[in-house]
Amino acid sequence: MKKTLLALTVPALLVAGSASAGISLYDQDGTQVTMSGAAEVQYRLKAEQNINKEDADLRIDDGDLALRIQHQVNADLYALGVMELKIGEDKEVAGVEAGEGAVTNDGLYVGLGGSFGEITFGRQTAIIDDAGVGVDIELKDTAGVSYDDVSMDQYIKYRFNGEKFWAGIGYNIAQETNGKKGEELLEIAAGVPFGDFEVRGYYGDFKNEQLGATGTEQKAWDLEFVYAAGPIYVGALYGQSDRGDNADVKTWELAGSYTLGKNTFGLGYAQNSDDATGALSKEATNFYGNVAHQLTANTRAYVEVGYEDIAKYDDKDFGYVVGMEVKF
């Protein structure tokens, strides 16, 4: 992966491309072409920025554009291809100057699907991307389930969504350089709904011999319980991460939200505990609350306030974010 699992606590649920349903560009003779996109900008001050005496910043959180092509082969088989672009978010690219943003490809994969499920190959989002039960928007970075980059280049993913359960497995093929294997990741996820309740479990095993002097390895698992009925959502999580440096991480997370008309009110708590010290420690506690207002079906504005106690900084402080997201 572009990041190591040292920053992770658990693997995650299944995703496939853009979070928006998109618009239909073409639908005829068994061929469907859809496009989706999102633009999101925030004014943000994280707890870490506050601790380090940094200023709030106006930042581009999302600039996404995705194209999905699907051809019906027969009554129970379709072929698909997906291309996803990240637009304007990344400035850490050669040739990108101040006031500009790079256009990069963070998803390019093909696959087959049908009643048996869907299997895809190529550059795509790993299963770990959607783990957790939180209702946080931006400010739960250190405590709880948090990921920085989950884009995989050598990734094979299978997913099945049935009436009584869902399940998935993903594997990133390790590439060997100078006798050392790169990122190798095996992930398994499954969930079973019981009316308005759902129980989900996840497991991940990551290795990278090229990272650092001796490489790194991590195994992680979590168990999640979710209740969602009408305007009410409640989630609880417990997970453990066995890190190669023996700084094992335990994570607890509780979250809930209530939707009233076009407004959704959310509260959450997340905590990591470990036996590491200094910069290696992932120990942290986070409280957050937010309000999101749905201006239209595909437009929302939000405010979030968070409080975080971060062991590696030996300090605690508040953060806040005000943002707006527009998608199609």
mmCIF file of C-alpha atoms in Angstrom:
data_model
loop_
_atom_site.group_PDB
_atom_site.id
_atom_site.type_symbol
_atom_site.label_atom_id
_atom_site.label_comp_id
_atom_site.label_asym_id
_atom_site.label_seq_id
_atom_site.Cartn_x
_atom_site.Cartn_y
_atom_site.Cartn_z
ATOM 1 C CA MET A 1 0.000 0.000 0.000
ATOM 2 C CA LYS A 2 1.020 3.627 -0.257
ATOM 3 C CA LYS A 3 0.857 3.634 3.554
ATOM 4 C CA THR A 4 1.799 1.019 6.097
ATOM 5 C CA LEU A 5 -0.590 -0.751 8.398
ATOM 6 C CA LEU A 6 1.356 0.728 11.306
ATOM 7 C CA ALA A 7 -1.115 3.593 11.085
ATOM 8 C CA LEU A 8 -4.081 1.245 10.964
ATOM 9 C CA THR A 9 -6.095 -0.483 13.597
ATOM 10 C CA VAL A 10 -8.474 -2.661 11.591
ATOM 11 C CA PRO A 11 -9.212 -3.652 8.016
ATOM 12 C CA ALA A 12 -12.444 -2.547 6.380
ATOM 13 C CA LEU A 13 -15.661 -2.963 4.496
ATOM 14 C CA LEU A 14 -16.048 -3.153 0.748
ATOM 15 C CA VAL A 15 -16.233 -0.237 -1.634
ATOM 16 C CA ALA A 16 -16.253 0.146 -5.394
ATOM 17 C CA GLY A 17 -15.301 3.510 -6.777
ATOM 18 C CA SER A 18 -17.113 6.754 -6.261
ATOM 19 C CA ALA A 19 -19.468 7.299 -3.356
ATOM 20 C CA SER A 20 -21.996 8.994 -5.627
ATOM 21 C CA ALA A 21 -24.483 7.096 -7.781
ATOM 22 C CA GLY A 22 -23.574 9.251 -10.780
ATOM 23 C CA ILE A 23 -25.404 10.102 -13.982
ATOM 24 C CA SER A 24 -26.105 7.888 -16.965
ATOM 25 C CA LEU A 25 -24.241 8.884 -20.141
ATOM 26 C CA TYR A 26 -25.294 5.878 -22.223
ATOM 27 C CA ASP A 27 -27.619 2.898 -21.696
ATOM 28 C CA GLN A 28 -28.422 0.827 -24.770
ATOM 29 C CA ASP A 29 -27.960 -2.686 -26.155
ATOM 30 C CA GLY A 30 -26.583 -4.024 -22.889
ATOM 31 C CA THR A 31 -24.001 -1.278 -22.463
ATOM 32 C CA GLN A 32 -24.096 1.251 -19.614
ATOM 33 C CA VAL A 33 -21.754 4.202 -19.133
ATOM 34 C CA THR A 34 -22.056 6.281 -15.959
ATOM 35 C CA MET A 35 -20.070 9.204 -14.616
ATOM 36 C CA SER A 36 -19.822 10.492 -11.046
ATOM 37 C CA GLY A 37 -17.854 13.221 -9.358
ATOM 38 C CA ALA A 38 -17.422 15.285 -6.206
ATOM 39 C CA ALA A 39 -15.912 18.592 -5.127
ATOM 40 C CA GLU A 40 -15.357 19.351 -1.431
ATOM 41 C CA VAL A 41 -13.622 22.306 0.205
ATOM 42 C CA GLN A 42 -13.063 22.911 3.928
ATOM 43 C CA TYR A 43 -11.829 25.544 6.333
ATOM 44 C CA ARG A 44 -10.063 23.394 8.907
ATOM 45 C CA LEU A 45 -7.980 23.480 12.075
ATOM 46 C CA LYS A 46 -7.102 20.000 13.348
ATOM 47 C CA ALA A 47 -6.130 19.318 16.962
ATOM 48 C CA GLU A 48 -2.591 18.500 15.799
ATOM 49 C CA GLN A 49 -2.377 21.870 14.036
ATOM 50 C CA ASN A 50 -3.586 23.598 17.185
ATOM 51 C CA ILE A 51 -1.043 21.745 19.320
ATOM 52 C CA ASN A 52 1.746 22.719 16.902
ATOM 53 C CA LYS A 53 0.582 26.370 16.847
ATOM 54 C CA GLU A 54 -0.330 26.238 13.159
ATOM 55 C CA ASP A 55 -3.036 28.321 11.472
ATOM 56 C CA ALA A 56 -6.323 27.044 10.099
ATOM 57 C CA ASP A 57 -6.277 26.481 6.350
ATOM 58 C CA LEU A 58 -8.689 26.447 3.430
ATOM 59 C CA ARG A 59 -8.097 23.067 1.845
ATOM 60 C CA ILE A 60 -9.331 20.985 -1.050
ATOM 61 C CA ASP A 61 -10.560 17.775 0.541
ATOM 62 C CA ASP A 62 -12.005 16.078 -2.543
ATOM 63 C CA GLY A 63 -11.832 16.515 -6.280
ATOM 64 C CA ASP A 64 -13.057 13.264 -7.816
ATOM 65 C CA LEU A 65 -14.203 12.159 -11.247
ATOM 66 C CA ALA A 66 -15.074 8.541 -12.102
ATOM 67 C CA LEU A 67 -16.239 6.767 -15.257
ATOM 68 C CA ARG A 68 -17.753 3.264 -15.142
ATOM 69 C CA ILE A 69 -18.369 1.165 -18.252
ATOM 70 C CA GLN A 70 -20.444 -2.024 -18.033
ATOM 71 C CA HIS A 71 -21.282 -4.477 -20.841
ATOM 72 C CA GLN A 72 -23.876 -7.228 -20.367
ATOM 73 C CA VAL A 73 -22.351 -10.464 -21.712
ATOM 74 C CA ASN A 74 -25.399 -12.633 -21.010
ATOM 75 C CA ALA A 75 -28.287 -12.852 -18.565
ATOM 76 C CA ASP A 76 -25.985 -13.598 -15.614
ATOM 77 C CA LEU A 77 -22.620 -12.106 -16.575
ATOM 78 C CA TYR A 78 -21.349 -8.583 -17.126
ATOM 79 C CA ALA A 79 -17.924 -7.091 -17.791
ATOM 80 C CA LEU A 80 -16.881 -3.776 -16.296
ATOM 81 C CA GLY A 81 -14.137 -1.182 -16.471
ATOM 82 C CA VAL A 82 -13.634 1.776 -14.142
ATOM 83 C CA MET A 83 -11.404 4.852 -14.428
ATOM 84 C CA GLU A 84 -11.105 7.246 -11.465
ATOM 85 C CA LEU A 85 -9.293 10.582 -11.336
ATOM 86 C CA LYS A 86 -8.204 12.642 -8.359
ATOM 87 C CA ILE A 87 -8.264 16.259 -9.494
ATOM 88 C CA GLY A 88 -6.498 19.131 -7.789
ATOM 89 C CA GLU A 89 -6.010 17.467 -4.388
ATOM 90 C CA ASP A 90 -2.324 16.571 -4.623
ATOM 91 C CA LYS A 91 0.350 19.273 -4.831
ATOM 92 C CA GLU A 92 3.234 16.978 -3.854
ATOM 93 C CA VAL A 93 3.912 16.127 -7.491
ATOM 94 C CA ALA A 94 6.818 17.278 -9.652
ATOM 95 C CA GLY A 95 5.853 20.248 -11.836
ATOM 96 C CA VAL A 96 2.871 21.296 -9.707
ATOM 97 C CA GLU A 97 3.231 24.897 -8.605
ATOM 98 C CA ALA A 98 1.487 26.981 -5.956
ATOM 99 C CA GLY A 99 -2.139 27.585 -6.864
ATOM 100 C CA GLU A 100 -2.286 24.407 -8.937
ATOM 101 C CA GLY A 101 -3.173 20.800 -8.276
ATOM 102 C CA ALA A 102 -2.196 17.597 -10.024
ATOM 103 C CA VAL A 103 -4.560 15.322 -11.936
ATOM 104 C CA THR A 104 -3.710 11.760 -10.955
ATOM 105 C CA ASN A 105 -5.251 8.358 -11.586
ATOM 106 C CA ASP A 106 -6.160 6.563 -8.340
ATOM 107 C CA GLY A 107 -8.435 3.913 -9.821
ATOM 108 C CA LEU A 108 -8.130 1.855 -13.012
ATOM 109 C CA TYR A 109 -9.516 -1.664 -12.955
ATOM 110 C CA VAL A 110 -11.542 -4.239 -14.876
ATOM 111 C CA GLY A 111 -13.660 -7.158 -13.790
ATOM 112 C CA LEU A 112 -16.566 -9.538 -14.161
ATOM 113 C CA GLY A 113 -19.803 -9.737 -12.184
ATOM 114 C CA GLY A 114 -23.089 -11.572 -11.872
ATOM 115 C CA SER A 115 -25.161 -13.497 -9.335
ATOM 116 C CA PHE A 116 -21.885 -15.019 -8.083
ATOM 117 C CA GLY A 117 -20.651 -11.588 -6.997
ATOM 118 C CA GLU A 118 -18.029 -9.317 -8.525
ATOM 119 C CA ILE A 119 -14.289 -9.810 -9.035
ATOM 120 C CA THR A 120 -12.031 -6.927 -10.075
ATOM 121 C CA PHE A 121 -8.339 -6.567 -10.976
ATOM 122 C CA GLY A 122 -6.039 -3.543 -11.044
ATOM 123 C CA ARG A 123 -5.583 -0.214 -9.278
ATOM 124 C CA GLN A 124 -8.447 0.124 -6.822
ATOM 125 C CA THR A 125 -9.455 0.865 -3.256
ATOM 126 C CA ALA A 126 -8.557 -1.789 -0.711
ATOM 127 C CA ILE A 127 -11.113 -3.334 1.620
ATOM 128 C CA ILE A 128 -9.670 -1.382 4.569
ATOM 129 C CA ASP A 129 -11.015 1.908 3.211
ATOM 130 C CA ASP A 130 -14.444 1.729 4.803
ATOM 131 C CA ALA A 131 -13.770 0.190 8.216
ATOM 132 C CA GLY A 132 -15.251 1.668 11.362
ATOM 133 C CA VAL A 133 -18.562 2.766 12.782
ATOM 134 C CA GLY A 134 -17.804 6.474 13.257
ATOM 135 C CA VAL A 135 -19.929 9.371 12.020
ATOM 136 C CA ASP A 136 -16.925 11.722 11.926
ATOM 137 C CA ILE A 137 -16.424 14.001 8.944
ATOM 138 C CA GLU A 138 -12.780 15.081 9.313
ATOM 139 C CA LEU A 139 -11.477 15.327 12.873
ATOM 140 C CA LYS A 140 -10.985 11.716 14.017
ATOM 141 C CA ASP A 141 -7.518 11.237 12.567
ATOM 142 C CA THR A 142 -5.480 9.884 15.464
ATOM 143 C CA ALA A 143 -7.880 7.912 17.645
ATOM 144 C CA GLY A 144 -10.009 5.071 16.352
ATOM 145 C CA VAL A 145 -10.020 3.709 12.830
ATOM 146 C CA SER A 146 -8.178 6.100 10.532
ATOM 147 C CA TYR A 147 -6.473 5.642 7.147
ATOM 148 C CA ASP A 148 -4.398 7.947 4.968
ATOM 149 C CA ASP A 149 -4.042 6.106 1.663
ATOM 150 C CA VAL A 150 -5.678 2.866 0.582
ATOM 151 C CA SER A 151 -5.047 2.868 -3.171
ATOM 152 C CA MET A 152 -3.514 -0.427 -4.350
ATOM 153 C CA ASP A 153 -1.907 -1.062 -7.744
ATOM 154 C CA GLN A 154 -1.626 -4.868 -7.791
ATOM 155 C CA TYR A 155 -4.982 -5.608 -6.216
ATOM 156 C CA ILE A 156 -7.487 -8.430 -6.734
ATOM 157 C CA LYS A 157 -10.834 -8.050 -4.968
ATOM 158 C CA TYR A 158 -13.875 -10.307 -4.774
ATOM 159 C CA ARG A 159 -17.176 -9.232 -3.211
ATOM 160 C CA PHE A 160 -20.553 -10.876 -2.765
ATOM 161 C CA ASN A 161 -23.732 -9.188 -1.542
ATOM 162 C CA GLY A 162 -26.523 -11.603 -0.674
ATOM 163 C CA GLU A 163 -29.835 -11.267 1.130
ATOM 164 C CA LYS A 164 -28.582 -12.940 4.320
ATOM 165 C CA PHE A 165 -24.910 -11.933 4.356
ATOM 166 C CA TRP A 166 -22.141 -10.119 2.489
ATOM 167 C CA ALA A 167 -18.487 -11.109 2.220
ATOM 168 C CA GLY A 168 -15.306 -10.095 0.471
ATOM 169 C CA ILE A 169 -11.634 -10.921 0.109
ATOM 170 C CA GLY A 170 -8.786 -8.844 -1.280
ATOM 171 C CA TYR A 171 -5.141 -9.531 -2.092
ATOM 172 C CA ASN A 172 -2.373 -7.174 -3.185
ATOM 173 C CA ILE A 173 0.408 -8.983 -5.072
ATOM 174 C CA ALA A 174 3.879 -8.253 -3.667
ATOM 175 C CA GLN A 175 6.521 -7.084 -6.148
ATOM 176 C CA GLU A 176 10.116 -8.164 -5.412
ATOM 177 C CA THR A 177 12.994 -5.680 -5.826
ATOM 178 C CA ASN A 178 16.621 -6.449 -4.916
ATOM 179 C CA GLY A 179 15.546 -9.619 -3.160
ATOM 180 C CA LYS A 180 12.918 -7.938 -0.986
ATOM 181 C CA LYS A 181 9.172 -8.142 -1.451
ATOM 182 C CA GLY A 182 7.086 -4.974 -1.427
ATOM 183 C CA GLU A 183 3.534 -4.478 -0.219
ATOM 184 C CA GLU A 184 1.642 -7.717 0.299
ATOM 185 C CA LEU A 185 -1.839 -7.539 1.776
ATOM 186 C CA LEU A 186 -4.505 -10.168 2.434
ATOM 187 C CA GLU A 187 -7.889 -8.989 3.737
ATOM 188 C CA ILE A 188 -11.142 -10.747 4.610
ATOM 189 C CA ALA A 189 -14.438 -9.101 5.573
ATOM 190 C CA ALA A 190 -17.990 -10.322 6.209
ATOM 191 C CA GLY A 191 -21.244 -9.102 7.687
ATOM 192 C CA VAL A 192 -24.620 -10.523 8.699
ATOM 193 C CA PRO A 193 -27.754 -8.342 9.088
ATOM 194 C CA PHE A 194 -30.464 -9.099 11.650
ATOM 195 C CA GLY A 195 -33.354 -6.774 10.854
ATOM 196 C CA ASP A 196 -32.148 -3.293 11.825
ATOM 197 C CA PHE A 197 -28.913 -4.709 13.313
ATOM 198 C CA GLU A 198 -25.740 -5.802 11.563
ATOM 199 C CA VAL A 199 -22.644 -7.620 12.849
ATOM 200 C CA ARG A 200 -19.438 -7.184 10.827
ATOM 201 C CA GLY A 201 -15.995 -8.696 11.153
ATOM 202 C CA TYR A 202 -12.683 -7.882 9.428
ATOM 203 C CA TYR A 203 -9.173 -9.321 9.279
ATOM 204 C CA GLY A 204 -6.048 -8.052 7.545
ATOM 205 C CA ASP A 205 -2.457 -9.305 7.196
ATOM 206 C CA PHE A 206 0.117 -6.893 5.773
ATOM 207 C CA LYS A 207 3.840 -7.327 5.014
ATOM 208 C CA ASN A 208 6.423 -5.068 3.371
ATOM 209 C CA GLU A 209 10.068 -6.183 3.428
ATOM 210 C CA GLN A 210 11.187 -2.967 1.703
ATOM 211 C CA LEU A 211 9.962 -0.622 4.443
ATOM 212 C CA GLY A 212 12.709 0.478 6.834
ATOM 213 C CA ALA A 213 15.805 -1.514 7.664
ATOM 214 C CA THR A 214 14.035 -4.747 8.605
ATOM 215 C CA GLY A 215 10.645 -4.400 6.906
ATOM 216 C CA THR A 216 7.312 -4.352 8.657
ATOM 217 C CA GLU A 217 4.447 -6.727 9.350
ATOM 218 C CA GLN A 218 1.045 -6.286 10.927
ATOM 219 C CA LYS A 219 -2.039 -8.381 11.579
ATOM 220 C CA ALA A 220 -5.282 -6.678 12.558
ATOM 221 C CA TRP A 221 -8.904 -7.554 13.234
ATOM 222 C CA ASP A 222 -12.056 -5.890 14.456
ATOM 223 C CA LEU A 223 -15.684 -6.613 15.318
ATOM 224 C CA GLU A 224 -18.448 -4.069 14.692
ATOM 225 C CA PHE A 225 -22.074 -3.803 15.789
ATOM 226 C CA VAL A 226 -24.432 -1.391 14.025
ATOM 227 C CA TYR A 227 -28.074 -0.437 14.541
ATOM 228 C CA ALA A 228 -29.764 1.662 11.836
ATOM 229 C CA ALA A 229 -33.507 2.309 11.791
ATOM 230 C CA GLY A 230 -35.127 5.362 10.227
ATOM 231 C CA PRO A 231 -33.395 8.505 11.484
ATOM 232 C CA ILE A 232 -31.383 6.672 14.173
ATOM 233 C CA TYR A 233 -27.891 5.217 13.781
ATOM 234 C CA VAL A 234 -25.717 3.681 16.536
ATOM 235 C CA GLY A 235 -22.400 1.880 16.110
ATOM 236 C CA ALA A 236 -19.861 0.181 18.402
ATOM 237 C CA LEU A 237 -16.455 -1.311 17.586
ATOM 238 C CA TYR A 238 -13.584 -3.160 19.232
ATOM 239 C CA GLY A 239 -10.375 -4.030 17.400
ATOM 240 C CA GLN A 240 -6.771 -5.111 17.914
ATOM 241 C CA SER A 241 -3.664 -4.613 15.816
ATOM 242 C CA ASP A 242 -0.547 -6.758 16.278
ATOM 243 C CA ARG A 243 2.341 -4.618 15.080
ATOM 244 C CA GLY A 244 5.811 -5.846 14.235
ATOM 245 C CA ASP A 245 7.469 -3.526 16.788
ATOM 246 C CA ASN A 246 5.386 -5.143 19.572
ATOM 247 C CA ALA A 247 3.448 -1.895 20.103
ATOM 248 C CA ASP A 248 0.063 -3.611 19.944
ATOM 249 C CA VAL A 249 -2.913 -1.268 19.549
ATOM 250 C CA LYS A 250 -6.385 -1.766 20.999
ATOM 251 C CA THR A 251 -9.239 0.387 19.688
ATOM 252 C CA TRP A 252 -12.701 1.191 21.063
ATOM 253 C CA GLU A 253 -15.207 3.275 19.190
ATOM 254 C CA LEU A 254 -18.779 4.436 19.842
ATOM 255 C CA ALA A 255 -20.823 6.689 17.563
ATOM 256 C CA GLY A 256 -24.380 7.749 16.873
ATOM 257 C CA SER A 257 -26.403 10.098 14.716
ATOM 258 C CA TYR A 258 -29.952 11.338 14.385
ATOM 259 C CA THR A 259 -31.492 12.826 11.234
ATOM 260 C CA LEU A 260 -34.211 15.447 11.597
ATOM 261 C CA GLY A 261 -35.485 16.742 8.282
ATOM 262 C CA LYS A 262 -32.481 17.905 6.258
ATOM 263 C CA ASN A 263 -30.166 18.012 9.286
ATOM 264 C CA THR A 264 -28.086 15.164 10.702
ATOM 265 C CA PHE A 265 -26.553 15.463 14.184
ATOM 266 C CA GLY A 266 -23.623 13.202 15.032
ATOM 267 C CA LEU A 267 -21.547 12.393 18.140
ATOM 268 C CA GLY A 268 -18.649 10.019 18.566
ATOM 269 C CA TYR A 269 -15.893 8.744 20.829
ATOM 270 C CA ALA A 270 -12.784 6.813 19.817
ATOM 271 C CA GLN A 271 -9.784 5.595 21.771
ATOM 272 C CA ASN A 272 -6.502 3.854 20.977
ATOM 273 C CA SER A 273 -4.310 2.307 23.646
ATOM 274 C CA ASP A 274 -0.872 0.730 23.202
ATOM 275 C CA ASP A 275 2.362 0.021 25.025
ATOM 276 C CA ALA A 276 4.628 2.143 22.793
ATOM 277 C CA THR A 277 6.245 5.417 23.832
ATOM 278 C CA GLY A 278 7.181 8.655 22.095
ATOM 279 C CA ALA A 279 6.640 9.101 18.364
ATOM 280 C CA LEU A 280 5.797 5.400 17.866
ATOM 281 C CA SER A 281 2.774 5.594 20.143
ATOM 282 C CA LYS A 282 -0.695 5.497 18.603
ATOM 283 C CA GLU A 283 -2.381 6.120 21.942
ATOM 284 C CA ALA A 284 -5.034 8.817 21.670
ATOM 285 C CA THR A 285 -8.556 9.741 22.734
ATOM 286 C CA ASN A 286 -10.995 11.671 20.574
ATOM 287 C CA PHE A 287 -14.439 13.211 21.069
ATOM 288 C CA TYR A 288 -16.306 14.898 18.210
ATOM 289 C CA GLY A 289 -19.678 16.313 17.308
ATOM 290 C CA ASN A 290 -21.048 17.562 14.005
ATOM 291 C CA VAL A 291 -24.083 18.898 12.181
ATOM 292 C CA ALA A 292 -24.620 18.385 8.437
ATOM 293 C CA HIS A 293 -27.329 20.159 6.445
ATOM 294 C CA GLN A 294 -28.499 18.625 3.167
ATOM 295 C CA LEU A 295 -29.117 21.587 0.865
ATOM 296 C CA THR A 296 -30.038 19.226 -2.006
ATOM 297 C CA ALA A 297 -29.825 15.470 -2.518
ATOM 298 C CA ASN A 298 -26.213 15.860 -3.678
ATOM 299 C CA THR A 299 -25.108 18.963 -1.753
ATOM 300 C CA ARG A 300 -24.328 19.250 1.937
ATOM 301 C CA ALA A 301 -22.759 21.812 4.254
ATOM 302 C CA TYR A 302 -21.397 20.851 7.658
ATOM 303 C CA VAL A 303 -19.688 21.944 10.867
ATOM 304 C CA GLU A 304 -17.656 19.669 13.123
ATOM 305 C CA VAL A 305 -15.836 20.253 16.412
ATOM 306 C CA GLY A 306 -13.399 17.754 17.930
ATOM 307 C CA TYR A 307 -11.220 17.333 21.003
ATOM 308 C CA GLU A 308 -8.184 15.062 20.926
ATOM 309 C CA ASP A 309 -5.647 13.898 23.506
ATOM 310 C CA ILE A 310 -2.566 12.675 21.597
ATOM 311 C CA ALA A 311 0.135 10.745 23.465
ATOM 312 C CA LYS A 312 2.960 11.307 20.952
ATOM 313 C CA TYR A 313 2.559 15.077 21.418
ATOM 314 C CA ASP A 314 1.962 14.731 25.172
ATOM 315 C CA ASP A 315 -0.763 17.329 24.677
ATOM 316 C CA LYS A 316 -4.465 17.829 23.931
ATOM 317 C CA ASP A 317 -6.508 20.476 22.148
ATOM 318 C CA PHE A 318 -9.600 21.316 20.086
ATOM 319 C CA GLY A 319 -10.094 21.334 16.340
ATOM 320 C CA TYR A 320 -12.873 22.446 14.013
ATOM 321 C CA VAL A 321 -13.909 22.230 10.377
ATOM 322 C CA VAL A 322 -16.510 23.984 8.221
ATOM 323 C CA GLY A 323 -17.046 22.531 4.781
ATOM 324 C CA MET A 324 -19.240 21.977 1.752
ATOM 325 C CA GLU A 325 -19.514 19.023 -0.619
ATOM 326 C CA VAL A 326 -21.160 18.993 -4.050
ATOM 327 C CA LYS A 327 -21.387 15.738 -6.006
ATOM 328 C CA PHE A 328 -23.255 14.017 -8.807
#
